[in-house]
Amino acid sequence: MHALLRSRPAAGPDSRYTEVRQQTEALCAPLETDDYQVQSVIDTSPPKWHLAHVTWFFETFLLKPFLEGYRPLDARYERIFNSYYNAIGPFHPRAQRHTLSRPTVDEVYAYRKHVDAHMAELAAGCASAQRMTMERRLTLGLNHEQQHQELLLMDVKRNFFANPLFPAYSEARNSRSAGAPPVRWLDFEGGIREIGHGESSFCFDNEQPRHKVFLRDYRLASRPVTNGEYLEFVEGGGYTRPEVWLSDGWSTIQERAWTAPLYWTRIDDEWHEMTLSGMRPLDGATPVCHLSYYEADAYARWRSARLPTEPEWEAATSGESLSGNFVESRLYHPRPAQGRDDAQWFGDVWEWTSSSYSPYPGYRPVEGALGEYNGKFMANQYVLRGGCCATPLAHMRPTYRNFFYPHDRWPFTGLRLASDS
Ligand SMILES: [Fe+2]
């Protein structure tokens, strides 16, 4: 029995560690060796790099400081698998991760084994004085690896889209749907509400402190916007009407010649959409996905609506069940609302909010190098809520704050309309 686990029930850190580590490798099972090295654009990382980097995290923040006599498998990995932690030292440039043909895929799996074996050793010899810090870092490391599981799928999709063969990561498991239920407005009463994580369970530092916000009465759509609805915007000239776009958004779509969501493509005069099951005919009933903030915002304005704010979204969903289409469903794609009352708050697509990713009042980053995890990214990004079809369910919370730059659209990003009451 893992020492970190002794005072915990069977589903404690030991089984969690094994489960999360195995899940990462299971997600890689459909990949061919050649797929592990591809980095099609600067946003993505090669799958091999993800596998090694999440391992580096445990080595850097647990084994090196806490396991006496620990010897790295290769000391040079400290640099090449560091993502952005300046306090740890210099790192290999993000855009050059595809140049790392060595270590090989086999060597990276050996690195994982090496670290796993020493993590077990560390747990067995864990001194009580260090126990709390180690437990916190272990939990953070596991949540970090779950984040990378989603990134891995996002990146594989982007990489496969860059290949004119449009390879499939998995067989399609969802058949073409009949249609989405009609969208309705759900009314929410304003007033003073509380948002942020206030429990003793794990959260990222950016979800705290819990604090009061003031909301006016507002309305949110009963489900996310679908492909069919967004197609009306595309075919109705939405990308040619500057009046519905933010200035930066208009510049972006001109410069990048965007005329539709990232993975939409016309083939034989029909709209298709790249999925993790290859290129498929566009399904009008599924939530629209792979939109930038600019596109989400323009669509909302075109519909005489707006994006929800982050506090509106959290206040509306705080009592809702976390069930939804997460990675465990193995669809790897959003699915249509399953009836009138399926609001799809969680899973399917991350929902853009109009809130900047900024610190909550009283926010304090974690001490030391791990303070670089979240806080230093709080500029020029927007918050997204709810998780997606590539997110592990166990990784999600109603208070979870994801964030991306407004031009990013390779994550599973969609939107839900909001309006004032
Ligand atoms: Fe990371």
Short mmCIF file of C-alpha atoms and ligand atoms in Angstrom, two decimals:
data_model
loop_
_atom_site.label_atom_id
_atom_site.label_comp_id
_atom_site.label_asym_id
_atom_site.label_seq_id
_atom_site.Cartn_x
_atom_site.Cartn_y
_atom_site.Cartn_z
CA MET A 1 0.00 0.00 0.00
CA HIS A 2 1.20 3.45 -0.96
CA ALA A 3 2.17 5.41 2.16
CA LEU A 4 0.40 8.54 0.95
CA LEU A 5 -2.74 6.48 0.94
CA ARG A 6 -2.71 4.78 4.25
CA SER A 7 -5.11 7.18 5.92
CA ARG A 8 -7.33 7.37 2.86
CA PRO A 9 -10.05 5.26 1.32
CA ALA A 10 -9.28 2.98 -1.61
CA ALA A 11 -9.85 5.75 -4.17
CA GLY A 12 -7.06 7.89 -2.70
CA PRO A 13 -3.86 9.24 -4.27
CA ASP A 14 -2.24 5.87 -4.94
CA SER A 15 -4.99 4.52 -7.14
CA ARG A 16 -5.53 8.01 -8.55
CA TYR A 17 -1.86 8.24 -9.56
CA THR A 18 -1.96 4.92 -11.36
CA GLU A 19 -5.33 5.69 -12.92
CA VAL A 20 -4.34 9.09 -14.27
CA ARG A 21 -0.97 7.90 -15.55
CA GLN A 22 -2.55 4.90 -17.26
CA GLN A 23 -5.30 7.03 -18.76
CA THR A 24 -2.71 9.25 -20.46
CA GLU A 25 -1.11 6.20 -22.04
CA ALA A 26 -4.50 4.76 -22.99
CA LEU A 27 -5.28 7.99 -24.86
CA CYS A 28 -2.06 7.48 -26.81
CA ALA A 29 -2.88 3.90 -27.73
CA PRO A 30 -4.50 4.78 -31.10
CA LEU A 31 -1.40 6.75 -32.17
CA GLU A 32 1.23 5.38 -34.51
CA THR A 33 4.87 6.06 -33.66
CA ASP A 34 5.04 8.70 -36.42
CA ASP A 35 2.14 10.64 -34.86
CA TYR A 36 4.04 11.23 -31.62
CA GLN A 37 6.43 13.73 -33.18
CA VAL A 38 4.09 16.07 -35.07
CA GLN A 39 3.65 19.72 -34.05
CA SER A 40 1.60 21.18 -36.89
CA VAL A 41 1.39 24.72 -35.49
CA ILE A 42 3.07 26.55 -32.62
CA ASP A 43 -0.05 26.16 -30.44
CA THR A 44 0.26 22.40 -30.33
CA SER A 45 2.86 20.15 -28.77
CA PRO A 46 3.89 16.74 -30.05
CA PRO A 47 2.15 13.92 -28.13
CA LYS A 48 5.58 12.64 -27.12
CA TRP A 49 6.39 15.97 -25.50
CA HIS A 50 3.11 15.91 -23.50
CA LEU A 51 3.93 12.40 -22.24
CA ALA A 52 7.35 13.52 -21.08
CA HIS A 53 6.40 16.95 -19.74
CA VAL A 54 3.73 15.67 -17.33
CA THR A 55 6.37 13.21 -16.08
CA TRP A 56 8.89 16.03 -15.72
CA PHE A 57 6.35 17.78 -13.48
CA PHE A 58 6.41 14.94 -10.92
CA GLU A 59 10.17 14.65 -11.18
CA THR A 60 10.76 18.38 -10.73
CA PHE A 61 8.28 19.17 -8.00
CA LEU A 62 8.31 15.90 -6.03
CA LEU A 63 11.24 13.59 -6.73
CA LYS A 64 14.07 16.12 -6.91
CA PRO A 65 13.11 18.04 -3.76
CA PHE A 66 11.82 15.16 -1.64
CA LEU A 67 13.35 11.79 -2.64
CA GLU A 68 16.81 11.57 -1.11
CA GLY A 69 19.45 10.37 -3.53
CA TYR A 70 17.13 10.58 -6.53
CA ARG A 71 19.04 10.38 -9.79
CA PRO A 72 17.28 11.55 -12.97
CA LEU A 73 17.24 9.16 -15.88
CA ASP A 74 18.77 11.97 -17.93
CA ALA A 75 19.59 15.34 -16.35
CA ARG A 76 19.14 17.09 -19.71
CA TYR A 77 15.41 16.38 -19.65
CA GLU A 78 15.07 19.17 -17.08
CA ARG A 79 15.49 21.68 -19.87
CA ILE A 80 13.70 20.08 -22.80
CA PHE A 81 10.56 19.09 -20.92
CA ASN A 82 10.17 22.29 -18.89
CA SER A 83 7.24 24.17 -20.40
CA TYR A 84 7.45 27.70 -19.01
CA TYR A 85 8.79 27.64 -15.43
CA ASN A 86 11.45 30.38 -15.40
CA ALA A 87 12.19 29.69 -11.74
CA ILE A 88 13.33 26.16 -12.67
CA GLY A 89 15.62 27.36 -15.45
CA PRO A 90 15.87 27.86 -19.20
CA PHE A 91 13.68 25.74 -21.45
CA HIS A 92 13.55 24.54 -25.04
CA PRO A 93 11.45 26.97 -27.14
CA ARG A 94 7.83 25.95 -27.53
CA ALA A 95 7.92 26.37 -31.30
CA GLN A 96 10.84 23.94 -31.48
CA ARG A 97 9.33 21.00 -29.63
CA HIS A 98 8.96 19.14 -32.92
CA THR A 99 12.74 19.12 -33.29
CA LEU A 100 13.14 16.71 -30.38
CA SER A 101 13.33 13.49 -32.35
CA ARG A 102 15.40 12.22 -29.41
CA PRO A 103 14.61 10.97 -26.85
CA THR A 104 12.62 8.47 -28.87
CA VAL A 105 9.07 7.45 -28.06
CA ASP A 106 10.39 4.30 -26.36
CA GLU A 107 12.81 6.36 -24.31
CA VAL A 108 10.00 8.67 -23.22
CA TYR A 109 7.94 5.68 -22.07
CA ALA A 110 11.04 4.47 -20.20
CA TYR A 111 11.27 7.92 -18.58
CA ARG A 112 7.66 7.56 -17.44
CA LYS A 113 8.45 4.16 -15.91
CA HIS A 114 11.54 5.54 -14.18
CA VAL A 115 9.56 8.36 -12.59
CA ASP A 116 6.63 6.10 -11.67
CA ALA A 117 8.96 3.69 -9.89
CA HIS A 118 10.56 6.50 -7.91
CA MET A 119 7.20 8.05 -7.11
CA ALA A 120 6.27 4.73 -5.47
CA GLU A 121 9.56 4.80 -3.57
CA LEU A 122 8.93 8.37 -2.46
CA ALA A 123 5.46 7.51 -1.21
CA ALA A 124 6.79 4.52 0.72
CA GLY A 125 9.37 6.63 2.54
CA CYS A 126 7.32 9.78 2.96
CA ALA A 127 8.29 11.69 6.13
CA SER A 128 5.34 13.16 7.96
CA ALA A 129 6.84 16.68 8.07
CA GLN A 130 6.70 16.81 4.28
CA ARG A 131 3.49 14.94 3.88
CA MET A 132 1.12 17.89 3.42
CA THR A 133 3.31 19.62 0.84
CA MET A 134 3.83 16.37 -1.04
CA GLU A 135 0.13 15.54 -1.06
CA ARG A 136 -0.70 19.01 -2.40
CA ARG A 137 1.92 18.69 -5.14
CA LEU A 138 0.84 15.16 -6.00
CA THR A 139 -2.76 16.31 -6.45
CA LEU A 140 -1.61 19.29 -8.51
CA GLY A 141 0.56 16.99 -10.63
CA LEU A 142 -2.39 14.70 -11.32
CA ASN A 143 -4.65 17.60 -12.24
CA HIS A 144 -1.85 18.92 -14.43
CA GLU A 145 -1.62 15.57 -16.22
CA GLN A 146 -5.40 15.56 -16.74
CA GLN A 147 -5.15 19.01 -18.30
CA HIS A 148 -2.54 17.65 -20.66
CA GLN A 149 -4.77 14.70 -21.55
CA GLU A 150 -7.21 17.20 -23.00
CA LEU A 151 -4.42 19.19 -24.65
CA LEU A 152 -3.13 16.00 -26.20
CA LEU A 153 -6.47 15.30 -27.88
CA MET A 154 -6.84 18.91 -29.00
CA ASP A 155 -3.36 18.81 -30.47
CA VAL A 156 -3.80 15.46 -32.21
CA LYS A 157 -6.96 16.83 -33.84
CA ARG A 158 -5.09 19.93 -35.03
CA ASN A 159 -2.19 17.82 -36.29
CA PHE A 160 -4.47 15.41 -38.16
CA PHE A 161 -6.32 18.35 -39.72
CA ALA A 162 -3.00 19.59 -41.10
CA ASN A 163 -2.64 16.28 -42.94
CA PRO A 164 -4.63 16.18 -46.23
CA LEU A 165 -5.42 12.51 -45.51
CA PHE A 166 -7.46 13.71 -42.50
CA PRO A 167 -6.62 10.63 -40.40
CA ALA A 168 -9.04 9.35 -37.75
CA TYR A 169 -7.92 9.00 -34.15
CA SER A 170 -10.91 6.80 -33.31
CA GLU A 171 -13.89 5.23 -35.00
CA ALA A 172 -16.99 7.45 -35.03
CA ARG A 173 -19.33 6.23 -32.29
CA ASN A 174 -22.08 8.77 -32.71
CA SER A 175 -24.45 8.50 -35.64
CA ARG A 176 -25.90 11.50 -37.38
CA SER A 177 -28.57 13.03 -35.18
CA ALA A 178 -32.19 13.93 -35.80
CA GLY A 179 -31.99 17.50 -34.58
CA ALA A 180 -31.43 19.72 -31.58
CA PRO A 181 -34.30 20.75 -29.33
CA PRO A 182 -35.46 24.35 -29.84
CA VAL A 183 -33.49 26.84 -27.82
CA ARG A 184 -35.24 28.73 -25.00
CA TRP A 185 -34.26 31.52 -22.65
CA LEU A 186 -33.72 30.59 -19.00
CA ASP A 187 -34.28 33.50 -16.60
CA PHE A 188 -31.98 34.15 -13.66
CA GLU A 189 -32.58 36.61 -10.89
CA GLY A 190 -29.89 39.15 -10.15
CA GLY A 191 -28.62 40.29 -6.78
CA ILE A 192 -25.59 39.49 -4.68
CA ARG A 193 -24.16 36.06 -5.47
CA GLU A 194 -20.99 34.23 -4.46
CA ILE A 195 -18.59 32.63 -6.91
CA GLY A 196 -15.26 30.87 -6.55
CA HIS A 197 -14.14 27.70 -4.80
CA GLY A 198 -15.00 27.70 -1.11
CA GLU A 199 -14.55 24.05 -0.21
CA SER A 200 -11.59 22.12 1.17
CA SER A 201 -11.31 19.89 -1.92
CA PHE A 202 -8.72 20.57 -4.61
CA CYS A 203 -8.97 23.54 -6.93
CA PHE A 204 -6.46 25.61 -8.88
CA ASP A 205 -5.33 28.80 -7.16
CA ASN A 206 -7.13 30.92 -9.77
CA GLU A 207 -10.56 29.71 -8.50
CA GLN A 208 -10.04 31.40 -5.14
CA PRO A 209 -10.95 33.24 -3.01
CA ARG A 210 -14.71 32.76 -3.06
CA HIS A 211 -16.21 36.23 -3.19
CA LYS A 212 -19.38 38.20 -3.69
CA VAL A 213 -20.48 39.59 -7.05
CA PHE A 214 -23.45 41.70 -8.03
CA LEU A 215 -25.55 40.56 -10.98
CA ARG A 216 -28.44 42.20 -12.79
CA ASP A 217 -31.30 39.96 -13.87
CA TYR A 218 -30.15 38.00 -16.91
CA ARG A 219 -31.05 35.22 -19.31
CA LEU A 220 -29.00 32.35 -20.66
CA ALA A 221 -29.85 30.09 -23.58
CA SER A 222 -31.09 26.62 -22.67
CA ARG A 223 -28.25 24.98 -24.63
CA PRO A 224 -25.12 25.98 -26.61
CA VAL A 225 -25.34 27.32 -30.16
CA THR A 226 -25.47 24.53 -32.75
CA ASN A 227 -23.68 24.10 -36.07
CA GLY A 228 -27.00 24.65 -37.84
CA GLU A 229 -27.54 27.99 -36.13
CA TYR A 230 -23.96 29.10 -36.75
CA LEU A 231 -24.25 28.05 -40.40
CA GLU A 232 -26.97 30.70 -40.79
CA PHE A 233 -24.41 33.26 -39.66
CA VAL A 234 -21.78 31.93 -42.08
CA GLU A 235 -24.12 31.74 -45.06
CA GLY A 236 -25.90 34.94 -44.09
CA GLY A 237 -22.68 36.91 -44.64
CA GLY A 238 -21.69 37.17 -40.98
CA TYR A 239 -17.98 37.17 -41.84
CA THR A 240 -18.45 40.09 -44.26
CA ARG A 241 -20.26 42.50 -41.91
CA PRO A 242 -17.76 44.60 -39.95
CA GLU A 243 -20.50 46.08 -37.75
CA VAL A 244 -20.93 42.85 -35.79
CA TRP A 245 -17.21 42.35 -35.13
CA LEU A 246 -14.90 43.73 -32.49
CA SER A 247 -12.13 45.77 -34.13
CA ASP A 248 -9.48 43.17 -33.23
CA GLY A 249 -11.81 40.43 -34.41
CA TRP A 250 -12.38 42.08 -37.78
CA SER A 251 -8.62 42.55 -38.26
CA THR A 252 -8.03 38.94 -37.32
CA ILE A 253 -10.53 37.47 -39.78
CA GLN A 254 -9.12 39.69 -42.56
CA GLU A 255 -5.50 38.79 -41.85
CA ARG A 256 -6.18 35.08 -41.48
CA ALA A 257 -8.90 34.87 -44.15
CA TRP A 258 -11.32 33.16 -41.77
CA THR A 259 -14.78 32.54 -43.22
CA ALA A 260 -16.00 29.71 -40.96
CA PRO A 261 -15.00 27.82 -37.78
CA LEU A 262 -11.53 26.26 -37.78
CA TYR A 263 -12.44 22.76 -38.88
CA TRP A 264 -15.24 23.52 -41.36
CA THR A 265 -14.38 22.66 -44.95
CA ARG A 266 -16.38 22.58 -48.20
CA ILE A 267 -16.05 19.24 -49.98
CA ASP A 268 -18.10 18.61 -53.16
CA ASP A 269 -20.13 21.68 -52.29
CA GLU A 270 -21.13 20.30 -48.88
CA TRP A 271 -19.95 21.53 -45.49
CA HIS A 272 -17.81 19.05 -43.62
CA GLU A 273 -16.18 19.22 -40.22
CA MET A 274 -12.89 17.67 -39.10
CA THR A 275 -13.41 15.45 -36.06
CA LEU A 276 -11.22 13.03 -34.17
CA SER A 277 -12.96 10.43 -36.33
CA GLY A 278 -11.77 12.13 -39.51
CA MET A 279 -13.57 14.52 -41.85
CA ARG A 280 -17.35 14.12 -41.55
CA PRO A 281 -20.42 15.86 -43.03
CA LEU A 282 -21.43 18.78 -40.82
CA ASP A 283 -24.12 17.79 -38.31
CA GLY A 284 -26.41 20.78 -37.76
CA ALA A 285 -27.59 19.54 -34.36
CA THR A 286 -24.24 19.35 -32.57
CA PRO A 287 -22.85 22.37 -30.71
CA VAL A 288 -20.66 24.57 -32.89
CA CYS A 289 -17.05 24.09 -31.93
CA HIS A 290 -13.57 25.54 -32.55
CA LEU A 291 -14.58 29.17 -32.58
CA SER A 292 -12.35 32.02 -31.47
CA TYR A 293 -13.63 34.50 -28.90
CA TYR A 294 -14.01 36.99 -31.74
CA GLU A 295 -16.30 34.67 -33.70
CA ALA A 296 -18.35 33.78 -30.63
CA ASP A 297 -18.76 37.47 -29.80
CA ALA A 298 -19.69 38.44 -33.39
CA TYR A 299 -22.24 35.64 -33.63
CA ALA A 300 -23.89 36.75 -30.39
CA ARG A 301 -24.07 40.35 -31.59
CA TRP A 302 -25.51 39.21 -34.93
CA ARG A 303 -28.26 37.44 -32.93
CA SER A 304 -28.87 40.65 -30.93
CA ALA A 305 -27.54 38.87 -27.86
CA ARG A 306 -24.22 38.73 -26.02
CA LEU A 307 -21.84 36.31 -24.32
CA PRO A 308 -22.45 35.47 -20.65
CA THR A 309 -20.12 36.92 -18.06
CA GLU A 310 -18.16 34.49 -15.93
CA PRO A 311 -20.14 35.30 -12.73
CA GLU A 312 -23.43 34.87 -14.60
CA TRP A 313 -22.33 31.47 -15.85
CA GLU A 314 -21.16 30.25 -12.45
CA ALA A 315 -24.18 31.58 -10.56
CA ALA A 316 -26.49 29.87 -13.05
CA THR A 317 -24.78 26.49 -12.80
CA SER A 318 -23.71 26.25 -9.16
CA GLY A 319 -26.41 23.70 -8.28
CA GLU A 320 -26.21 21.74 -11.51
CA SER A 321 -25.01 18.17 -11.84
CA LEU A 322 -21.59 17.67 -13.43
CA SER A 323 -22.90 15.03 -15.79
CA GLY A 324 -22.31 15.48 -19.49
CA ASN A 325 -20.33 14.40 -22.51
CA PHE A 326 -16.77 14.23 -21.16
CA VAL A 327 -13.79 12.24 -22.42
CA GLU A 328 -15.09 9.12 -20.67
CA SER A 329 -17.91 8.87 -23.23
CA ARG A 330 -15.15 8.29 -25.83
CA LEU A 331 -17.04 10.25 -28.46
CA TYR A 332 -14.26 12.89 -28.59
CA HIS A 333 -16.81 15.19 -30.17
CA PRO A 334 -19.72 17.31 -28.93
CA ARG A 335 -23.11 15.66 -29.17
CA PRO A 336 -26.55 17.27 -29.61
CA ALA A 337 -28.63 18.18 -26.58
CA GLN A 338 -30.39 15.02 -25.41
CA GLY A 339 -33.84 16.60 -25.16
CA ARG A 340 -35.43 19.87 -24.12
CA ASP A 341 -34.05 19.85 -20.57
CA ASP A 342 -30.47 18.93 -21.45
CA ALA A 343 -28.76 22.28 -20.92
CA GLN A 344 -25.27 20.87 -21.61
CA TRP A 345 -23.75 23.11 -18.96
CA PHE A 346 -20.87 20.68 -18.56
CA GLY A 347 -18.98 18.71 -21.19
CA ASP A 348 -19.40 18.96 -24.99
CA VAL A 349 -17.84 22.41 -25.59
CA TRP A 350 -16.02 25.00 -23.51
CA GLU A 351 -18.19 28.12 -23.47
CA TRP A 352 -16.58 31.51 -24.04
CA THR A 353 -17.52 34.15 -21.50
CA SER A 354 -17.03 37.89 -21.96
CA SER A 355 -14.92 38.02 -18.78
CA SER A 356 -11.20 38.68 -18.93
CA TYR A 357 -9.03 36.12 -17.21
CA SER A 358 -7.98 38.17 -14.21
CA PRO A 359 -7.38 37.51 -10.52
CA TYR A 360 -10.31 37.23 -8.15
CA PRO A 361 -10.23 39.87 -5.38
CA GLY A 362 -7.65 38.72 -2.83
CA TYR A 363 -6.01 36.19 -5.18
CA ARG A 364 -2.61 34.92 -4.10
CA PRO A 365 -0.58 32.63 -6.35
CA VAL A 366 1.04 29.56 -4.82
CA GLU A 367 4.51 30.25 -3.36
CA GLY A 368 7.63 29.42 -5.37
CA ALA A 369 8.00 28.11 -8.91
CA LEU A 370 4.50 26.61 -8.85
CA GLY A 371 3.17 30.17 -8.60
CA GLU A 372 3.93 30.31 -12.33
CA TYR A 373 1.23 27.70 -13.00
CA ASN A 374 -1.67 30.15 -13.44
CA GLY A 375 -1.08 33.68 -12.21
CA LYS A 376 1.38 34.88 -14.81
CA PHE A 377 -1.11 34.25 -17.60
CA MET A 378 -3.66 36.74 -16.31
CA ALA A 379 -3.40 39.20 -19.19
CA ASN A 380 -5.15 39.41 -22.55
CA GLN A 381 -7.06 36.13 -22.25
CA TYR A 382 -10.74 35.29 -21.72
CA VAL A 383 -12.38 32.78 -19.42
CA LEU A 384 -14.21 29.70 -20.69
CA ARG A 385 -16.46 27.52 -18.61
CA GLY A 386 -17.92 24.04 -18.40
CA GLY A 387 -15.39 21.59 -19.86
CA CYS A 388 -15.66 19.70 -23.12
CA CYS A 389 -15.82 16.28 -24.72
CA ALA A 390 -12.05 15.92 -24.27
CA THR A 391 -11.99 16.89 -20.57
CA PRO A 392 -11.82 14.15 -17.91
CA LEU A 393 -14.95 14.35 -15.77
CA ALA A 394 -12.90 14.08 -12.57
CA HIS A 395 -11.03 17.20 -13.64
CA MET A 396 -14.11 19.41 -13.78
CA ARG A 397 -15.74 21.63 -11.15
CA PRO A 398 -18.46 24.28 -11.41
CA THR A 399 -15.83 26.85 -10.38
CA TYR A 400 -13.24 25.76 -12.98
CA ARG A 401 -11.73 28.62 -14.97
CA ASN A 402 -10.19 27.79 -18.33
CA PHE A 403 -8.60 30.56 -20.36
CA PHE A 404 -7.39 31.16 -23.88
CA TYR A 405 -6.37 34.07 -26.08
CA PRO A 406 -9.23 35.56 -28.11
CA HIS A 407 -7.79 34.30 -31.39
CA ASP A 408 -7.37 30.70 -30.17
CA ARG A 409 -9.73 28.20 -31.70
CA TRP A 410 -8.01 24.86 -31.68
CA PRO A 411 -9.47 23.98 -28.25
CA PHE A 412 -13.03 22.62 -28.17
CA THR A 413 -14.54 26.11 -27.88
CA GLY A 414 -18.17 27.04 -28.44
CA LEU A 415 -20.70 29.43 -26.95
CA ARG A 416 -24.03 29.91 -25.27
CA LEU A 417 -26.02 33.08 -25.81
CA ALA A 418 -26.92 35.47 -23.00
CA SER A 419 -29.06 38.56 -22.80
CA ASP A 420 -30.31 41.11 -20.34
CA SER A 421 -33.73 40.39 -18.93
FE FE B 1 2.05 21.70 -18.35
#
